[in-house]
Coordinates of C-alpha atoms in Angstrom, one line a residue:
Chain A
M898 CA 104.1 79.7 276.2
L899 CA 101.4 80.4 273.1
I900 CA 101.6 84.2 274.4
L901 CA 105.4 83.9 274.1
L902 CA 105.3 82.1 270.9
L903 CA 102.9 84.7 269.5
A904 CA 105.0 87.5 270.8
C905 CA 108.1 86.4 268.9
A906 CA 106.6 85.5 265.6
V907 CA 106.9 89.0 264.4
P908 CA 110.5 90.0 265.1
T909 CA 110.1 93.5 263.7
G910 CA 111.4 95.4 266.7
W911 CA 113.7 98.4 266.2
T912 CA 116.5 99.6 268.4
P913 CA 116.0 102.8 270.2
A914 CA 118.4 104.2 267.8
E915 CA 116.7 103.4 265.0
R916 CA 113.3 104.4 266.3
A917 CA 114.8 107.7 267.2
T918 CA 115.8 108.1 263.5
I919 CA 112.6 107.0 262.3
A920 CA 110.9 109.8 264.6
S921 CA 113.0 112.3 263.4
L922 CA 111.8 111.6 259.7
S923 CA 108.1 112.6 260.5
P924 CA 105.8 114.4 260.8
I925 CA 106.2 117.1 258.5
P926 CA 106.5 120.3 260.5
A927 CA 105.0 123.9 259.8
P928 CA 106.8 125.5 257.1
L929 CA 109.6 127.9 258.1
P930 CA 109.5 131.8 258.1
S931 CA 110.2 133.7 255.0
P932 CA 111.6 136.8 256.9
T933 CA 112.6 138.5 253.6
N934 CA 109.0 138.4 252.4
R935 CA 106.3 140.1 254.2
V936 CA 103.4 138.4 252.1
A937 CA 104.8 135.0 252.4
D938 CA 101.6 133.6 254.4
D939 CA 98.9 136.2 253.1
P940 CA 96.2 134.1 251.5
A941 CA 95.5 136.9 249.3
A942 CA 99.3 136.7 248.2
A943 CA 98.9 133.1 247.8
R944 CA 95.7 133.4 245.4
L945 CA 97.5 135.8 243.3
G946 CA 100.7 133.9 243.0
E947 CA 98.5 131.0 242.2
A948 CA 97.0 133.0 239.3
L949 CA 100.5 134.0 238.3
F950 CA 101.8 130.5 238.2
F951 CA 99.4 129.5 235.6
D952 CA 99.6 132.6 233.5
A953 CA 101.5 131.8 230.3
G954 CA 101.1 135.7 229.6
L955 CA 104.2 136.3 231.9
S956 CA 106.3 134.7 229.1
I957 CA 107.5 136.5 226.3
D958 CA 106.1 134.0 223.7
G959 CA 102.6 133.9 225.6
K960 CA 102.8 130.3 225.8
T961 CA 105.1 129.3 228.7
A962 CA 104.0 129.5 232.5
C963 CA 105.6 128.1 235.6
A964 CA 102.9 125.5 235.2
T965 CA 104.3 124.5 231.9
C966 CA 107.1 122.9 233.9
H967 CA 106.0 122.6 237.5
V968 CA 102.8 120.4 236.5
P969 CA 100.8 120.1 239.7
G970 CA 99.9 116.3 238.7
L971 CA 103.3 115.3 238.6
H972 CA 104.1 116.8 242.1
F973 CA 105.2 120.1 240.2
T974 CA 107.7 118.4 237.9
D975 CA 107.6 117.9 234.3
G976 CA 108.8 114.1 234.0
K977 CA 111.4 115.0 231.6
R978 CA 114.9 115.0 231.6
F979 CA 115.6 118.6 230.8
P980 CA 112.5 121.3 230.7
T981 CA 111.5 122.3 227.5
A982 CA 109.9 125.5 227.4
I983 CA 111.0 128.3 225.1
G984 CA 114.1 126.5 224.8
T985 CA 115.4 123.3 226.6
G986 CA 117.0 123.7 229.7
T987 CA 120.2 122.0 230.9
R988 CA 119.1 120.5 234.6
N989 CA 116.2 118.5 235.7
T990 CA 113.0 120.5 237.0
P991 CA 112.9 120.4 240.7
S992 CA 109.7 119.7 242.9
L993 CA 108.3 122.8 244.3
E994 CA 106.5 120.9 247.2
T995 CA 109.4 121.6 249.8
V996 CA 110.3 125.3 249.2
A997 CA 109.0 126.7 252.3
W998 CA 111.7 124.6 254.2
G999 CA 114.6 125.7 252.0
T1000 CA 117.8 127.6 252.5
W1001 CA 118.9 127.9 249.1
F1002 CA 117.2 127.4 245.6
F1003 CA 118.0 126.4 242.3
W1004 CA 120.2 123.0 242.2
D1005 CA 123.1 125.3 242.8
G1006 CA 121.7 127.4 245.5
R1007 CA 122.4 130.9 243.5
S1008 CA 119.2 132.1 245.1
D1009 CA 118.5 132.8 248.9
S1010 CA 114.8 133.1 248.7
V1011 CA 111.8 131.5 246.8
W1012 CA 110.8 134.7 245.7
A1013 CA 114.2 135.6 244.1
Q1014 CA 114.5 132.3 242.7
A1015 CA 111.2 132.7 241.2
T1016 CA 112.1 135.7 239.0
G1017 CA 114.8 133.6 237.8
P1018 CA 112.8 131.3 235.1
M1019 CA 110.9 134.2 234.1
R1020 CA 113.5 135.8 232.7
D1021 CA 115.6 132.7 231.4
A1022 CA 116.0 133.2 227.8
K1023 CA 115.1 129.3 227.8
E1024 CA 112.3 129.2 230.0
M1025 CA 109.8 132.3 229.8
G1026 CA 112.1 135.0 228.2
A1027 CA 110.7 137.9 230.0
T1028 CA 111.9 141.2 231.1
P1029 CA 110.9 143.0 234.0
E1030 CA 109.1 145.4 231.5
H1031 CA 107.2 142.5 230.1
I1032 CA 106.1 141.1 233.5
Q1033 CA 105.1 144.4 234.9
A1034 CA 103.0 145.1 231.9
R1035 CA 101.5 141.9 232.3
L1036 CA 100.6 142.5 236.0
R1037 CA 99.1 145.7 235.3
E1038 CA 96.9 144.0 232.2
A1039 CA 95.9 140.9 233.7
H1040 CA 96.6 141.0 238.0
A1041 CA 95.9 144.6 238.8
T1042 CA 93.1 143.8 241.2
G1043 CA 95.3 141.4 242.7
L1044 CA 98.4 143.5 243.1
S1045 CA 96.2 146.1 244.3
E1046 CA 94.9 143.8 247.2
V1047 CA 98.4 142.6 248.2
F1048 CA 100.5 145.3 247.5
G1049 CA 98.5 148.3 247.2
G1050 CA 99.2 148.4 243.3
V1051 CA 101.5 147.6 240.3
A1052 CA 105.1 148.9 241.2
E1053 CA 106.4 152.0 239.0
D1054 CA 109.9 150.2 239.0
P1055 CA 109.8 147.1 236.7
T1056 CA 112.3 145.2 238.7
D1057 CA 110.0 146.1 241.7
A1058 CA 107.0 144.8 239.9
M1059 CA 109.0 141.8 239.1
V1060 CA 109.8 141.0 243.0
Q1061 CA 106.1 141.9 243.6
A1062 CA 105.5 138.7 241.2
G1063 CA 108.2 136.6 243.0
K1064 CA 106.8 137.3 246.5
A1065 CA 103.0 136.4 245.3
L1066 CA 104.5 133.1 243.4
E1067 CA 106.5 132.2 246.8
A1068 CA 103.1 132.9 248.9
Y1069 CA 101.5 130.2 246.4
Q1070 CA 104.5 127.8 246.3
R1071 CA 104.6 127.8 250.3
T1072 CA 100.7 126.3 250.2
L1073 CA 102.0 123.2 248.0
A1074 CA 103.7 121.3 251.2
P1075 CA 103.2 117.1 250.4
K1076 CA 100.5 115.7 252.1
P1077 CA 101.2 112.9 254.7
A1078 CA 102.6 109.8 253.3
R1079 CA 102.0 106.2 254.4
F1080 CA 105.4 106.2 256.1
D1081 CA 104.2 109.1 258.2
R1082 CA 101.2 106.8 259.3
Y1083 CA 103.8 104.1 260.2
A1084 CA 106.0 106.6 262.2
A1085 CA 103.0 108.0 264.0
D1086 CA 102.0 104.2 265.0
L1087 CA 105.9 103.6 265.9
A1088 CA 106.1 106.7 268.1
A1089 CA 102.8 105.9 269.8
G1090 CA 104.3 102.3 270.5
T1091 CA 102.9 100.0 267.6
D1092 CA 104.9 98.7 265.2
S1093 CA 101.7 98.4 263.2
D1094 CA 101.5 96.7 259.5
V1095 CA 100.7 100.3 257.5
L1096 CA 104.1 99.1 256.0
T1097 CA 105.1 95.7 254.7
A1098 CA 108.0 93.7 256.1
E1099 CA 109.4 94.8 252.8
E1100 CA 109.1 98.2 253.2
K1101 CA 110.2 98.1 257.0
A1102 CA 113.3 96.0 255.8
G1103 CA 113.9 99.1 253.3
L1104 CA 113.4 101.5 256.1
R1105 CA 116.0 99.7 258.2
L1106 CA 118.5 99.7 255.5
F1107 CA 117.8 103.5 254.7
V1108 CA 118.3 104.7 258.6
G1109 CA 121.1 102.1 258.9
E1110 CA 123.5 100.3 256.8
A1111 CA 122.8 102.1 253.6
T1112 CA 123.1 105.5 255.4
C1113 CA 120.8 107.5 253.0
V1114 CA 120.0 109.5 255.8
S1115 CA 123.2 111.0 256.3
C1116 CA 122.2 113.4 253.7
H1117 CA 118.1 112.5 253.2
H1118 CA 117.4 113.3 256.8
G1119 CA 114.8 115.3 258.7
P1120 CA 111.0 115.2 258.0
L1121 CA 111.8 116.9 254.5
F1122 CA 114.5 113.9 253.6
T1123 CA 117.3 116.2 252.8
D1124 CA 120.0 118.4 254.8
H1125 CA 119.4 121.2 252.5
S1126 CA 123.1 121.1 251.6
F1127 CA 125.1 120.3 248.5
H1128 CA 127.1 116.9 247.7
N1129 CA 129.3 115.7 244.7
L1130 CA 127.9 112.5 243.9
G1131 CA 130.5 111.4 241.0
L1132 CA 127.9 110.6 238.8
P1133 CA 128.6 109.0 236.0
S1134 CA 129.9 111.6 233.0
I1135 CA 127.6 111.9 230.1
P1136 CA 128.1 112.6 226.4
D1137 CA 126.4 115.7 226.3
G1138 CA 126.4 117.0 229.8
G1139 CA 129.7 118.9 229.9
I1140 CA 131.4 120.1 232.8
D1141 CA 128.6 121.9 235.5
P1142 CA 130.4 123.7 238.6
G1143 CA 127.3 123.4 240.5
R1144 CA 127.5 124.7 243.9
A1145 CA 130.9 125.8 243.3
R1146 CA 129.6 128.7 241.0
G1147 CA 126.2 129.1 242.9
A1148 CA 127.5 129.9 246.1
G1149 CA 129.8 132.8 244.5
Q1150 CA 126.6 133.9 242.6
V1151 CA 124.4 134.4 245.6
G1152 CA 126.5 136.9 247.2
V1153 CA 126.4 139.1 245.1
D1154 CA 122.8 138.4 243.4
A1155 CA 121.0 141.8 242.8
L1156 CA 117.7 140.1 244.8
N1157 CA 119.6 138.5 247.8
C1158 CA 118.8 139.0 251.3
R1159 CA 120.9 142.0 251.3
S1160 CA 119.3 143.6 248.7
A1161 CA 116.6 146.8 249.2
H1162 CA 114.3 144.2 247.7
A1163 CA 114.4 141.9 250.7
D1164 CA 111.7 142.9 253.6
R1165 CA 112.6 143.0 257.2
P1166 CA 110.6 141.5 259.9
A1167 CA 109.2 144.3 262.3
D1168 CA 110.6 142.6 265.0
L1169 CA 113.9 142.2 263.9
A1170 CA 116.3 143.4 266.7
A1171 CA 118.4 146.6 265.4
D1172 CA 121.5 144.3 266.2
A1173 CA 120.3 141.2 264.7
E1174 CA 122.0 139.7 261.5
P1175 CA 119.2 139.9 259.1
C1176 CA 120.9 137.4 256.5
P1177 CA 122.6 134.8 258.6
E1178 CA 122.8 132.1 256.2
L1179 CA 124.5 134.6 253.6
R1180 CA 126.8 136.1 256.4
Y1181 CA 128.1 132.7 257.4
L1182 CA 128.2 131.1 253.8
D1183 CA 131.6 129.6 252.9
A1184 CA 131.6 130.5 249.2
S1185 CA 134.8 128.4 248.4
F1186 CA 134.3 125.4 250.5
P1187 CA 136.1 122.9 248.6
D1188 CA 133.6 120.0 248.5
W1189 CA 131.3 122.1 246.7
A1190 CA 133.1 121.5 243.2
A1191 CA 130.2 119.8 241.0
A1192 CA 128.1 119.6 244.3
F1193 CA 124.1 119.8 243.6
K1194 CA 121.7 120.1 246.4
T1195 CA 120.2 117.1 248.1
P1196 CA 116.5 116.9 246.9
S1197 CA 113.9 115.8 249.3
L1198 CA 112.5 112.4 248.9
R1199 CA 109.0 113.3 249.6
N1200 CA 107.1 111.9 246.4
V1201 CA 110.3 111.0 244.7
A1202 CA 108.8 107.8 243.2
E1203 CA 106.4 110.0 241.5
T1204 CA 109.2 112.5 240.0
A1205 CA 111.8 110.6 237.9
P1206 CA 113.8 111.4 236.2
Y1207 CA 116.5 111.7 238.9
M1208 CA 119.5 114.0 239.8
H1209 CA 120.3 117.2 238.7
D1210 CA 120.9 116.5 235.2
G1211 CA 118.0 113.5 234.8
Q1212 CA 120.6 111.3 233.9
F1213 CA 118.4 108.6 235.7
G1214 CA 115.0 107.3 234.7
S1215 CA 114.0 105.2 237.4
L1216 CA 114.3 104.6 241.0
A1217 CA 116.3 101.2 240.3
A1218 CA 118.7 103.2 237.9
V1219 CA 119.2 105.5 241.0
L1220 CA 119.9 102.7 243.7
A1221 CA 122.2 100.7 241.2
F1222 CA 124.1 103.7 240.9
Y1223 CA 124.6 103.8 244.7
D1224 CA 125.1 100.2 244.8
T1225 CA 128.3 100.2 242.9
L1226 CA 129.3 104.0 242.4
P1227 CA 130.6 103.4 239.1
G1228 CA 133.3 105.9 237.3
R1229 CA 135.1 109.0 238.7
P1230 CA 133.8 112.5 238.9
L1231 CA 135.0 114.9 236.1
V1232 CA 135.1 117.8 238.6
G1233 CA 136.3 117.7 242.3
H1234 CA 135.9 114.5 244.1
R1235 CA 133.1 112.4 245.2
E1236 CA 131.6 112.8 248.9
L1237 CA 133.7 110.7 250.9
T1238 CA 130.9 109.4 252.9
L1239 CA 129.9 107.7 249.8
E1240 CA 130.9 103.9 249.4
P1241 CA 129.3 101.4 247.2
L1242 CA 126.3 99.8 249.0
A1243 CA 127.1 96.3 247.5
L1244 CA 123.4 95.4 248.5
S1245 CA 121.6 92.0 247.4
G1246 CA 118.9 92.2 245.2
A1247 CA 116.0 92.0 247.6
E1248 CA 118.0 94.6 249.7
I1249 CA 117.8 96.7 246.8
E1250 CA 114.1 96.2 246.1
A1251 CA 113.4 97.0 249.8
L1252 CA 115.0 100.1 249.7
E1253 CA 113.0 101.3 246.4
A1254 CA 109.6 99.9 248.2
F1255 CA 110.4 101.9 251.2
L1256 CA 110.9 105.1 249.1
R1257 CA 107.6 104.2 247.6
T1258 CA 106.0 104.5 250.7
L1259 CA 107.0 108.4 250.6
T1260 CA 104.2 109.0 248.1
S1261 CA 101.3 111.2 249.2
E1262 CA 98.3 112.2 246.8
A1263 CA 99.2 114.9 243.6
P1264 CA 97.6 118.0 244.0
A1265 CA 94.8 118.6 241.5
A1266 CA 95.2 121.3 238.8
P1267 CA 93.3 124.5 239.4
A1268 CA 89.8 124.2 237.7
S1269 CA 90.5 127.2 235.4
P1270 CA 93.9 127.9 235.1
Chain B
M723 CA 104.7 85.8 284.4
T724 CA 104.0 84.6 280.8
L725 CA 104.1 88.0 279.5
L726 CA 107.1 88.9 281.2
L727 CA 108.6 85.6 279.8
A728 CA 107.5 86.6 276.2
L729 CA 109.1 90.2 276.6
L730 CA 112.5 88.8 277.8
A731 CA 112.6 86.0 275.2
C732 CA 112.1 89.0 272.7
Q733 CA 114.9 91.4 273.8
G734 CA 117.1 89.6 271.4
A735 CA 114.8 89.2 268.4
P736 CA 115.3 92.8 266.8
P737 CA 118.7 92.4 264.8
A738 CA 121.7 94.2 265.5
A739 CA 121.8 97.3 263.9
T740 CA 125.1 98.6 262.0
S741 CA 126.0 102.0 261.2
V742 CA 122.7 103.4 262.6
V743 CA 122.7 107.3 262.2
Q744 CA 121.2 108.6 265.3
V745 CA 119.6 112.4 265.0
A746 CA 120.4 113.1 268.9
P747 CA 120.4 116.1 271.0
L748 CA 123.9 117.1 271.6
P749 CA 124.6 116.6 275.3
G750 CA 125.6 118.6 277.9
V751 CA 129.1 119.2 278.6
D752 CA 131.2 119.6 281.7
P753 CA 134.0 121.6 282.2
A754 CA 136.9 120.2 280.1
P755 CA 140.8 120.7 280.9
T756 CA 142.5 121.6 277.7
A757 CA 145.1 119.2 276.3
L758 CA 148.2 120.8 278.4
K759 CA 145.7 121.3 281.4
L760 CA 146.5 125.2 280.9
Y761 CA 142.6 126.3 280.9
T762 CA 139.4 124.7 281.4
V763 CA 136.7 125.1 278.9
T764 CA 132.6 124.9 279.6
W765 CA 130.6 125.5 276.4
K766 CA 127.2 125.5 275.7
T767 CA 125.3 125.8 272.2
D768 CA 122.4 128.2 271.2
P769 CA 120.0 126.6 270.2
R770 CA 120.2 123.5 272.4
P771 CA 119.7 120.7 271.6
L772 CA 121.3 121.1 268.7
P773 CA 119.6 120.6 265.3
L774 CA 121.3 119.3 262.0
S775 CA 121.5 121.8 259.4
T776 CA 120.9 124.9 261.4
L777 CA 123.1 127.6 262.1
F778 CA 124.1 127.9 265.6
E779 CA 126.2 129.6 268.2
I780 CA 129.0 128.3 270.9
E781 CA 129.6 130.4 274.2
A782 CA 132.5 129.0 275.7
T783 CA 133.6 130.3 279.2
L784 CA 137.4 130.0 279.8
T785 CA 138.9 129.6 282.8
D786 CA 142.9 129.3 284.1
A787 CA 144.1 126.4 286.2
K788 CA 143.0 128.0 289.4
G789 CA 139.5 128.5 288.0
A790 CA 139.7 132.5 287.4
P791 CA 138.0 133.6 284.3
V792 CA 140.6 134.4 281.6
E793 CA 139.3 137.4 279.6
D794 CA 142.1 138.3 277.5
A795 CA 143.0 135.4 275.3
K796 CA 142.1 134.6 271.9
V797 CA 139.9 131.7 271.2
R798 CA 139.0 130.0 267.9
I799 CA 136.2 127.3 267.4
D800 CA 136.0 125.1 264.7
A801 CA 134.6 121.6 263.7
R802 CA 135.6 119.0 261.1
M803 CA 134.3 115.4 260.3
P804 CA 137.8 113.7 260.7
Q805 CA 136.4 110.5 258.9
H806 CA 135.0 112.7 256.1
G807 CA 137.7 114.9 255.5
H808 CA 136.0 118.1 255.6
G809 CA 134.8 120.9 257.9
M810 CA 131.9 123.3 258.2
A811 CA 130.6 124.4 254.9
T812 CA 129.8 127.8 256.8
R813 CA 132.8 130.5 258.0
P814 CA 132.1 130.9 261.6
E815 CA 133.1 134.3 263.4
D816 CA 134.2 134.8 266.6
D817 CA 133.1 137.4 268.8
E818 CA 135.7 140.1 269.4
G819 CA 134.3 141.0 273.0
V820 CA 134.7 144.3 274.2
C821 CA 137.3 146.5 272.8
D822 CA 138.7 149.8 273.7
A823 CA 139.8 152.8 271.4
A824 CA 142.9 151.3 270.9
G825 CA 141.9 147.9 269.7
A826 CA 142.6 145.9 272.8
C827 CA 139.4 143.6 273.4
T828 CA 138.7 141.6 276.4
H829 CA 136.0 138.8 277.2
P830 CA 134.2 139.9 280.2
G831 CA 133.8 136.9 282.4
G832 CA 135.9 134.7 280.3
V833 CA 133.1 134.4 277.8
Y834 CA 133.6 133.7 274.2
R835 CA 131.2 133.5 271.6
T836 CA 131.2 132.1 268.0
R837 CA 128.6 132.3 265.4
G838 CA 127.7 131.0 262.2
M839 CA 128.6 127.0 263.1
K840 CA 126.6 124.4 261.2
F841 CA 126.5 120.9 261.1
H842 CA 125.1 119.8 257.9
M843 CA 125.6 116.1 258.3
P844 CA 125.0 113.5 261.0
G845 CA 128.0 111.3 262.3
E846 CA 131.1 112.0 263.9
W847 CA 132.2 115.5 264.4
S848 CA 135.1 116.6 266.2
L849 CA 135.0 120.2 267.8
R850 CA 138.1 122.3 268.5
F851 CA 138.9 125.2 270.6
D852 CA 142.3 126.8 270.1
V853 CA 143.1 129.0 272.8
D854 CA 145.9 131.5 273.1
G855 CA 146.0 133.2 276.5
P856 CA 148.1 134.4 279.1
A857 CA 149.6 130.8 280.0
G858 CA 150.2 130.1 276.4
T859 CA 148.8 128.1 273.7
D860 CA 146.7 125.1 274.1
H861 CA 143.6 123.2 272.7
L862 CA 140.8 121.0 273.4
L863 CA 139.0 118.6 271.1
V864 CA 135.6 117.2 271.7
P865 CA 134.1 114.5 270.0
V866 CA 130.4 115.3 268.9
Q867 CA 128.2 112.6 267.5
L868 CA 125.1 113.6 266.0

């Protein structure tokens, strides 16, 4: 009888469905291939990319590097609502830790590879403001050895040289995967049959809400906690925000992007069959999908507690503010309609706190900045 | 025995889960008759099991009421989330089959393929096969819970 009482004293049991969902959230898998970048997993390219990432000489003002806004100690975000570089941006700086699993890049998905995306901020007048010619000159001046090792030299064409930089930057970014978090240790224990105390009762309550009643997992699913898709949340309008079409514009832009998968700058895997489609995501993309009006990419929740502020426009300064929004879903979207799956959570204060407590279990150690950036 | 009692006693302890989203493999599907029973559709996905948020293709084999392959039909495959009011965010393409110089196409063995499908959210999807063939037009709806 004593055993019976002890066995029932901790009623933390999960249903088979809950266990299956929790198992689907961990562990973090190996990065997906990057078929249009033949140096994506070349260690020498990653070293070159790291040097480029911290090189302010690539910017037109000589003061701005990728790392200016993607700060390693902040999980490659900047802690600001909008990035401030040469100018001030209009969208929040996303983390880079999960790019190796992505399909579309930028908040609106207007790039279909990390290397193509990386050339965007280098050329954006508000960010690094460089031209391909400036980038090419900087590569020759400061990175010739690395370029020689990885690509056999700096390309003669300025755009080709810029693409070399982008591909090396991708190789580096693919090494930034988040480390396992406390949640992963709990999920591993659970998969092995032990409902361990790696998570507290409150955190487990938050996890139960996350995979259940709160339906967070509808969009934040898989080990990266994202569906890699785009949704209109019907965020509150903001005085200085204007109207941002989001994915509705980005889906059209990626199809005509001069650096997309179909461009001559994209590498082709040597083992790609002659009749295989090299760009399936681009080929089958529905650029006019109606629900993409003012929709933005679902961010990963890995290290979410360390990457405030939140949403594509950084309008929420804390996780509590984000959860308060989902709890009541105030207002109506200025463009399009709110994702129909969203309904006010109407949770208790304790439940909201439990959800936040669970989200904090997704935090892992932040990478250190290089010794000599 | 004590342990058995403990386990039995605790079976009711876990709270009933509501709205649990289960990311489960797509089960195999037996041959299914279309709504008017003009045809039978047997289908499978590649990859299988079906992962979320990943492009996949469907191979459907179409037979008539006597079980013979239907090679000269048009089969369109689509999917929607009825409760969410939207379909897929991709534009799938139906394989045109083997076509002659005049543009007449057949599907040897009654096999039809559609590529570029993607279920980008878990939940209830409705897979729809629209058939326009020798016996007339008909359709098949298959609920898919992801």
